[in-house]
mmCIF file of C-alpha atoms and ligand atoms in Angstrom:
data_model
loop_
_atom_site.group_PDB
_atom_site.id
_atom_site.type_symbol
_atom_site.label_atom_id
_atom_site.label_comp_id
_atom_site.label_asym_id
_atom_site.label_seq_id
_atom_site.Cartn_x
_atom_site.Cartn_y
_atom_site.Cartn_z
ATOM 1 C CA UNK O 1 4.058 -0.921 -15.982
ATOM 2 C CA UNK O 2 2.538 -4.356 -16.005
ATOM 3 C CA UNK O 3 -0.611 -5.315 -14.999
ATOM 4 C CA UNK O 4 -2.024 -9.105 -14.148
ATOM 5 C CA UNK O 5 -5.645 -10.087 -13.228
ATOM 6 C CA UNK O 6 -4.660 -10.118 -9.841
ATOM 7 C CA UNK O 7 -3.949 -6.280 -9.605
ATOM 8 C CA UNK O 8 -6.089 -4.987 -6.725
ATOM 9 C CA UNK O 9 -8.181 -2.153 -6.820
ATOM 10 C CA UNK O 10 -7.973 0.179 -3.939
ATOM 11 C CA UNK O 11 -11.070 -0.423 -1.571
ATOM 12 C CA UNK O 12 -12.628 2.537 0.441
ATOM 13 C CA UNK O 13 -13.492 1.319 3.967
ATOM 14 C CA UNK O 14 -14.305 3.634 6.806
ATOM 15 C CA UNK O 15 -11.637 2.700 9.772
ATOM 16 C CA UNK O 16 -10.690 4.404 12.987
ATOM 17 C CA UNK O 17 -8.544 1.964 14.258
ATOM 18 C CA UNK O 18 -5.615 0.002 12.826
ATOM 19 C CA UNK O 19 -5.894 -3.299 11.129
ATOM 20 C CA UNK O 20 -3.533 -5.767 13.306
ATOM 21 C CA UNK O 21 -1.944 -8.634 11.220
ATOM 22 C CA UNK O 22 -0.899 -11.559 13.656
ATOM 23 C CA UNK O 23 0.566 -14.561 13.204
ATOM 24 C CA UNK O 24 3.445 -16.828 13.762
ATOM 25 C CA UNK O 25 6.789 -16.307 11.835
ATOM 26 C CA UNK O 26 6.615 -17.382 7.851
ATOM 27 C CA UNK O 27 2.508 -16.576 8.092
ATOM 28 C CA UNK O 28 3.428 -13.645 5.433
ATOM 29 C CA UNK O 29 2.608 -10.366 7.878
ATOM 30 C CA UNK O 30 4.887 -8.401 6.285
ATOM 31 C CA UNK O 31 4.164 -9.372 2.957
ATOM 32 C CA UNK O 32 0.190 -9.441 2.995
ATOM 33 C CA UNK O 33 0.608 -6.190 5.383
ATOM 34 C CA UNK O 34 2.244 -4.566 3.059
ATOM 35 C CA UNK O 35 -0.088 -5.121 -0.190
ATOM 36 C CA UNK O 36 -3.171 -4.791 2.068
ATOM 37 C CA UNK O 37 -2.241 -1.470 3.117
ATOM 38 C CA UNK O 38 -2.032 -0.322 -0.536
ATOM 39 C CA UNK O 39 -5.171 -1.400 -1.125
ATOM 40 C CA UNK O 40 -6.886 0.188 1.747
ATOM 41 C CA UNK O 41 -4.898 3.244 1.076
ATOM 42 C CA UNK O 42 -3.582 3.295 4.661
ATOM 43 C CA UNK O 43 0.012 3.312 5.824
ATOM 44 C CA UNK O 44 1.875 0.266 6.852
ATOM 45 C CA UNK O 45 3.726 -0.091 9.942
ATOM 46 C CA UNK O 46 5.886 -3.427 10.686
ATOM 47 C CA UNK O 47 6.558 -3.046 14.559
ATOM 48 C CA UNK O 48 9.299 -4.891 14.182
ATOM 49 C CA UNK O 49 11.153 -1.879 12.118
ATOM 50 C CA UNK O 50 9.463 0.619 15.008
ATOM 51 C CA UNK O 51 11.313 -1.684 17.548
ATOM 52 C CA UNK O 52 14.881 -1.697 15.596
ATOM 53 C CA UNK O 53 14.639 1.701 15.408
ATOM 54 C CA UNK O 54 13.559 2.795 18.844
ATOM 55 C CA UNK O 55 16.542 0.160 19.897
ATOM 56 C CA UNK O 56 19.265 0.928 17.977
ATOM 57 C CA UNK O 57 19.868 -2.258 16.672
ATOM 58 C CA UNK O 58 18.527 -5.347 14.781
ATOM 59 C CA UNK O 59 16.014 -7.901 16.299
ATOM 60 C CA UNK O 60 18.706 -10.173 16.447
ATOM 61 C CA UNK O 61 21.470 -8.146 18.493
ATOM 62 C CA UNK O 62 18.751 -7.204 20.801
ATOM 63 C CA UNK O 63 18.090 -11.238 21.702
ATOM 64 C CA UNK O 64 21.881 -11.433 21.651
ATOM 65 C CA UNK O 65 22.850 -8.763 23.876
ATOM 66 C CA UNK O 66 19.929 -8.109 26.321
ATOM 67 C CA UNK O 67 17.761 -11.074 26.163
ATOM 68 C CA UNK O 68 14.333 -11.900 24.715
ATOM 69 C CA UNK O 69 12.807 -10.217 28.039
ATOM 70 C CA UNK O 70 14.308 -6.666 27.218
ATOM 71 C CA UNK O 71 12.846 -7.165 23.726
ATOM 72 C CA UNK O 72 9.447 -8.072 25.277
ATOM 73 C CA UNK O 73 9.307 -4.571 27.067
ATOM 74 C CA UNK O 74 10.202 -3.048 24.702
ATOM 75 C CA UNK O 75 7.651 -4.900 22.130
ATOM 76 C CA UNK O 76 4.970 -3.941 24.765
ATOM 77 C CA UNK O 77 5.599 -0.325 24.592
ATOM 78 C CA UNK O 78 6.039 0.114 20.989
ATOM 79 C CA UNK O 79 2.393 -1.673 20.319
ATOM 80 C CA UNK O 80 0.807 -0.105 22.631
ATOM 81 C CA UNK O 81 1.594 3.100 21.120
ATOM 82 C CA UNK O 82 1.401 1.980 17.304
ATOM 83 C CA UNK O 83 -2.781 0.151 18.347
ATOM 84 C CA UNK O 84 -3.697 3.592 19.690
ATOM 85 C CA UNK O 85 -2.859 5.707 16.066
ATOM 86 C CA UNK O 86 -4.664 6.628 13.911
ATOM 87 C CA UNK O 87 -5.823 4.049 11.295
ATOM 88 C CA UNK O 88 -3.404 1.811 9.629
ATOM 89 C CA UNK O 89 -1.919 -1.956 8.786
ATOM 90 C CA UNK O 90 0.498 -2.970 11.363
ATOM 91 C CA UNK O 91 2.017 -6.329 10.953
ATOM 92 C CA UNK O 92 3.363 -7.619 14.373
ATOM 93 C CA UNK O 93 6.013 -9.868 15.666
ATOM 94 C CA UNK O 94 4.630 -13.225 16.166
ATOM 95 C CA UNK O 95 5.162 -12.934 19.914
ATOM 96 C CA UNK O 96 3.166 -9.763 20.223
ATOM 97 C CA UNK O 97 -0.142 -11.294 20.526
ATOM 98 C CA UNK O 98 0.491 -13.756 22.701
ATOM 99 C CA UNK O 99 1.268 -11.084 25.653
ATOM 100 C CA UNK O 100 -1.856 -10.701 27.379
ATOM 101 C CA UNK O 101 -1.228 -6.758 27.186
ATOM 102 C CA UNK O 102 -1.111 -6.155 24.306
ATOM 103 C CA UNK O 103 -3.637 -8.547 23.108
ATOM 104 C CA UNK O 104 -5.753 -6.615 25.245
ATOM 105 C CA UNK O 105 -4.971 -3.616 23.880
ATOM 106 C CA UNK O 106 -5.613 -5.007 20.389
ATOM 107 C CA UNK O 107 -8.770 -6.591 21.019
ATOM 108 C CA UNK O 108 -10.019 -3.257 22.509
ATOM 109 C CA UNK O 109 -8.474 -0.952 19.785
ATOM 110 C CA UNK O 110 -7.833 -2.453 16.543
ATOM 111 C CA UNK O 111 -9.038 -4.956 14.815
ATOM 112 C CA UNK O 112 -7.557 -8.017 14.297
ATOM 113 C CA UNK O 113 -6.633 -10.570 11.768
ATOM 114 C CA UNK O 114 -4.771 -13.785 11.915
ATOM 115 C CA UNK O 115 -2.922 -15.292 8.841
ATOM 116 C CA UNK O 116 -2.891 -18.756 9.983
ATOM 117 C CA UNK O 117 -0.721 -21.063 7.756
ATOM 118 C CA UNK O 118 0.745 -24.605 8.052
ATOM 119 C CA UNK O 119 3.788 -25.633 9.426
ATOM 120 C CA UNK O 120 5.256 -26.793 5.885
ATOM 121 C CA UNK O 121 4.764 -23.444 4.671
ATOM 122 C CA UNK O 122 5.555 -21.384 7.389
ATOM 123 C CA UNK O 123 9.067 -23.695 7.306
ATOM 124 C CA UNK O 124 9.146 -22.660 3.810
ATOM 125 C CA UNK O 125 8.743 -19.140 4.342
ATOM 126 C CA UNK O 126 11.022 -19.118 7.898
ATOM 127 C CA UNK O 127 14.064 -21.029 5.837
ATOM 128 C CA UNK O 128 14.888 -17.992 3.132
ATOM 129 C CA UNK O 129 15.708 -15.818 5.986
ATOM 130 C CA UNK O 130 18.401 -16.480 8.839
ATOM 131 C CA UNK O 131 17.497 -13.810 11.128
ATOM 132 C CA UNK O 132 15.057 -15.190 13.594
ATOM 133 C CA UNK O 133 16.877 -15.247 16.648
ATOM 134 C CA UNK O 134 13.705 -17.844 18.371
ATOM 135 C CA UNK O 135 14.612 -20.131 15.449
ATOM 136 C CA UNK O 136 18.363 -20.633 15.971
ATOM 137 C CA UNK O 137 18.456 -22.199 18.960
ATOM 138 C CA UNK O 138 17.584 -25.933 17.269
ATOM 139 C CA UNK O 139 15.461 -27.756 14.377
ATOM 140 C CA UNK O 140 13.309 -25.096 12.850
ATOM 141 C CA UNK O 141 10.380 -27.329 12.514
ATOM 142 C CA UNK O 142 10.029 -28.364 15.697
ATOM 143 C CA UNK O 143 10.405 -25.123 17.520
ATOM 144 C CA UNK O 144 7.453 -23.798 15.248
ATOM 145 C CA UNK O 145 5.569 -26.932 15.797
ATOM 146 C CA UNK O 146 5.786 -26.123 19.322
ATOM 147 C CA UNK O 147 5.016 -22.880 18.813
ATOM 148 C CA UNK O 148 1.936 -23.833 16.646
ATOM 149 C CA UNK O 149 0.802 -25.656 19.552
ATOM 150 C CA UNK O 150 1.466 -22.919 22.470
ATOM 151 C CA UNK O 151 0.024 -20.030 19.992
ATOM 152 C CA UNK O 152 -2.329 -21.079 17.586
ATOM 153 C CA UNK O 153 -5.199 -21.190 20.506
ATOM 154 C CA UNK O 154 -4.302 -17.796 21.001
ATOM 155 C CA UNK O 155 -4.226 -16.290 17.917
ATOM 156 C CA UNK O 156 -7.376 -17.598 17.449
ATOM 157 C CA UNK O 157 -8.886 -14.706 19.399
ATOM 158 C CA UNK O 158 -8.614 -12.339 17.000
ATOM 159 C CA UNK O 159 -11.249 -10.856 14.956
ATOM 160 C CA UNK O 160 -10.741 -12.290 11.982
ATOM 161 C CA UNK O 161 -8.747 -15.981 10.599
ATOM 162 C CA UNK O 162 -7.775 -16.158 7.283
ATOM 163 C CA UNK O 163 -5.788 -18.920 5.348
ATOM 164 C CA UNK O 164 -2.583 -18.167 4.418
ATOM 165 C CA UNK O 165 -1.018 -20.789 2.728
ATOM 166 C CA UNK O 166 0.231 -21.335 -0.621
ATOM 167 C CA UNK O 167 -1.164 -19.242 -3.663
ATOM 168 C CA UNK O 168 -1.149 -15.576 -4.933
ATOM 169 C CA UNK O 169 -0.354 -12.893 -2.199
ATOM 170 C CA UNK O 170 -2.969 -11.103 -3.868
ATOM 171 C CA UNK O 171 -5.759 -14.032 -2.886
ATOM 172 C CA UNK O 172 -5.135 -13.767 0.670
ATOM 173 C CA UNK O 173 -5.327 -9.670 0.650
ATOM 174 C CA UNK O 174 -8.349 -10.336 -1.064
ATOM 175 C CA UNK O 175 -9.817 -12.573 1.768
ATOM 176 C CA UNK O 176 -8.333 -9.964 4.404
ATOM 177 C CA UNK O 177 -10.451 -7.464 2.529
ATOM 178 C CA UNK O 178 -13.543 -9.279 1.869
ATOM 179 C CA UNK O 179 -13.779 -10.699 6.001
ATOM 180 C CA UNK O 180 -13.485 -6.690 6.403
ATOM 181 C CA UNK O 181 -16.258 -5.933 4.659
ATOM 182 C CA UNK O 182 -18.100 -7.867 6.779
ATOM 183 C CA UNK O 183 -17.461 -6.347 10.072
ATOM 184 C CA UNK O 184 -20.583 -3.235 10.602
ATOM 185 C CA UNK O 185 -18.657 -0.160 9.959
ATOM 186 C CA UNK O 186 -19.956 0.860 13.230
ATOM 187 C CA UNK O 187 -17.496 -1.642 14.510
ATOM 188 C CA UNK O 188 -14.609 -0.423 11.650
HETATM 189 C C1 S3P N 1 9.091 -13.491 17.179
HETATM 190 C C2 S3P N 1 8.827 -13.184 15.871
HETATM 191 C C3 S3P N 1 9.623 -12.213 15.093
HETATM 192 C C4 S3P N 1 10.295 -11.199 16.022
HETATM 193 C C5 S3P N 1 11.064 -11.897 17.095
HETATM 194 C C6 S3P N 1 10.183 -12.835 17.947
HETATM 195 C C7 S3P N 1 8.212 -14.476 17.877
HETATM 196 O O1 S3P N 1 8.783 -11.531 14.179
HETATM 197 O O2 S3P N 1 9.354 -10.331 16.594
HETATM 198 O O3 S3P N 1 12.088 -12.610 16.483
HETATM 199 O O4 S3P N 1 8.212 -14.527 19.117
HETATM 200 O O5 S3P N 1 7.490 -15.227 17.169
HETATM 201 P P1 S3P N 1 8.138 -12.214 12.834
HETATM 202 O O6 S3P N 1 6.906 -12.964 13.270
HETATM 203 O O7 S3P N 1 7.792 -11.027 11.999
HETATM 204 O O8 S3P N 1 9.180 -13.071 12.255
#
């Protein structure tokens, strides 16, 4: 096995409630989610995967076949189930926030953290994938331009920003875990 100076130790915090990544498409949720709950020792959930499995069917036949509002439902009733469990990572859609619901839900249950990136980046990140059904319907830029513009003041409500653009995966988890040491474990 190899090891780099950028192998994370695991970190003891005391949480109750899940650890909510949010963040538009490309921001890394997945990714960071994924590494972060390794390092916290917790399990990850993507609720993407929770919805494809409680559907039947990928993200992208759902869009296809029943329309984005069908997914939204059932989006809604997957978080709010995952946000009330027992203590975890959960890396969300990038639309999940954005529903008043469930950001509710997520403000009063979880805490949350917002990889924020920039739009060369997250266009980086979007383009190795073809899946995104909200991204082939025109120019991939622009539609997450716009959506930079509709979401970014709402992501901004959650607990915690952190940067993630370019550099090590491992920097950003790092951040994550740092801005979580922060928070009074009262509040954990
Ligand atoms: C969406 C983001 C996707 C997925 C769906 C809608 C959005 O998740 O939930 O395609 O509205 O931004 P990722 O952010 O994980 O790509």
């Amino acid at each position: 096995m190899t090891t780099s100076a950028h192998t994370l130790q695991h970190v003891h915090l005391p949480l109750t409630r899940p650890v909510v990544l949010v963040g538009l498409m490309g921001a890394g949720k997945s990714t960071i989610g994924r590494r972060l709950a390794t390092v916290l020792d917790l399990p990850f959930i993507d609720s993407d995967n929770e919805i494809v499995e409680a559907a039947g069917c990928s993200i992208a036949d759902l869009f296809e076949t029943y329309g984005e509002a069908i997914f939204r439902d059932l989006e809604q009733r997957v978080l709010m189930r995952l946000v009330s469990g027992s203590p975890c990572v959960l890396a969300t859609g990038g639309g999940a926030f954005i529903n008043p619901q469930i950001r509710e839900a997520i403000k009063e249950r979880a805490i949350s953290v917002w990889l924020k990136a920039d739009l060369e980046i997250l266009l980086e990140r979007v383009s190795r994938r073809d899946t995104r059904p909200l991204l082939k319907t025109g120019d991939k830029g622009a539609i997450l331009s716009r959506l930079m513009d509709e979401r970014y003041p709402v992501y901004a409500h959650a607990d915690i920003t952190i940067d993630s653009n370019a550099g090590l995966h491992e920097a950003v988890v790092e951040n994550v875990v740092h801005a979580l040491q922060q928070i009074p474990a009262d509040k954990l």
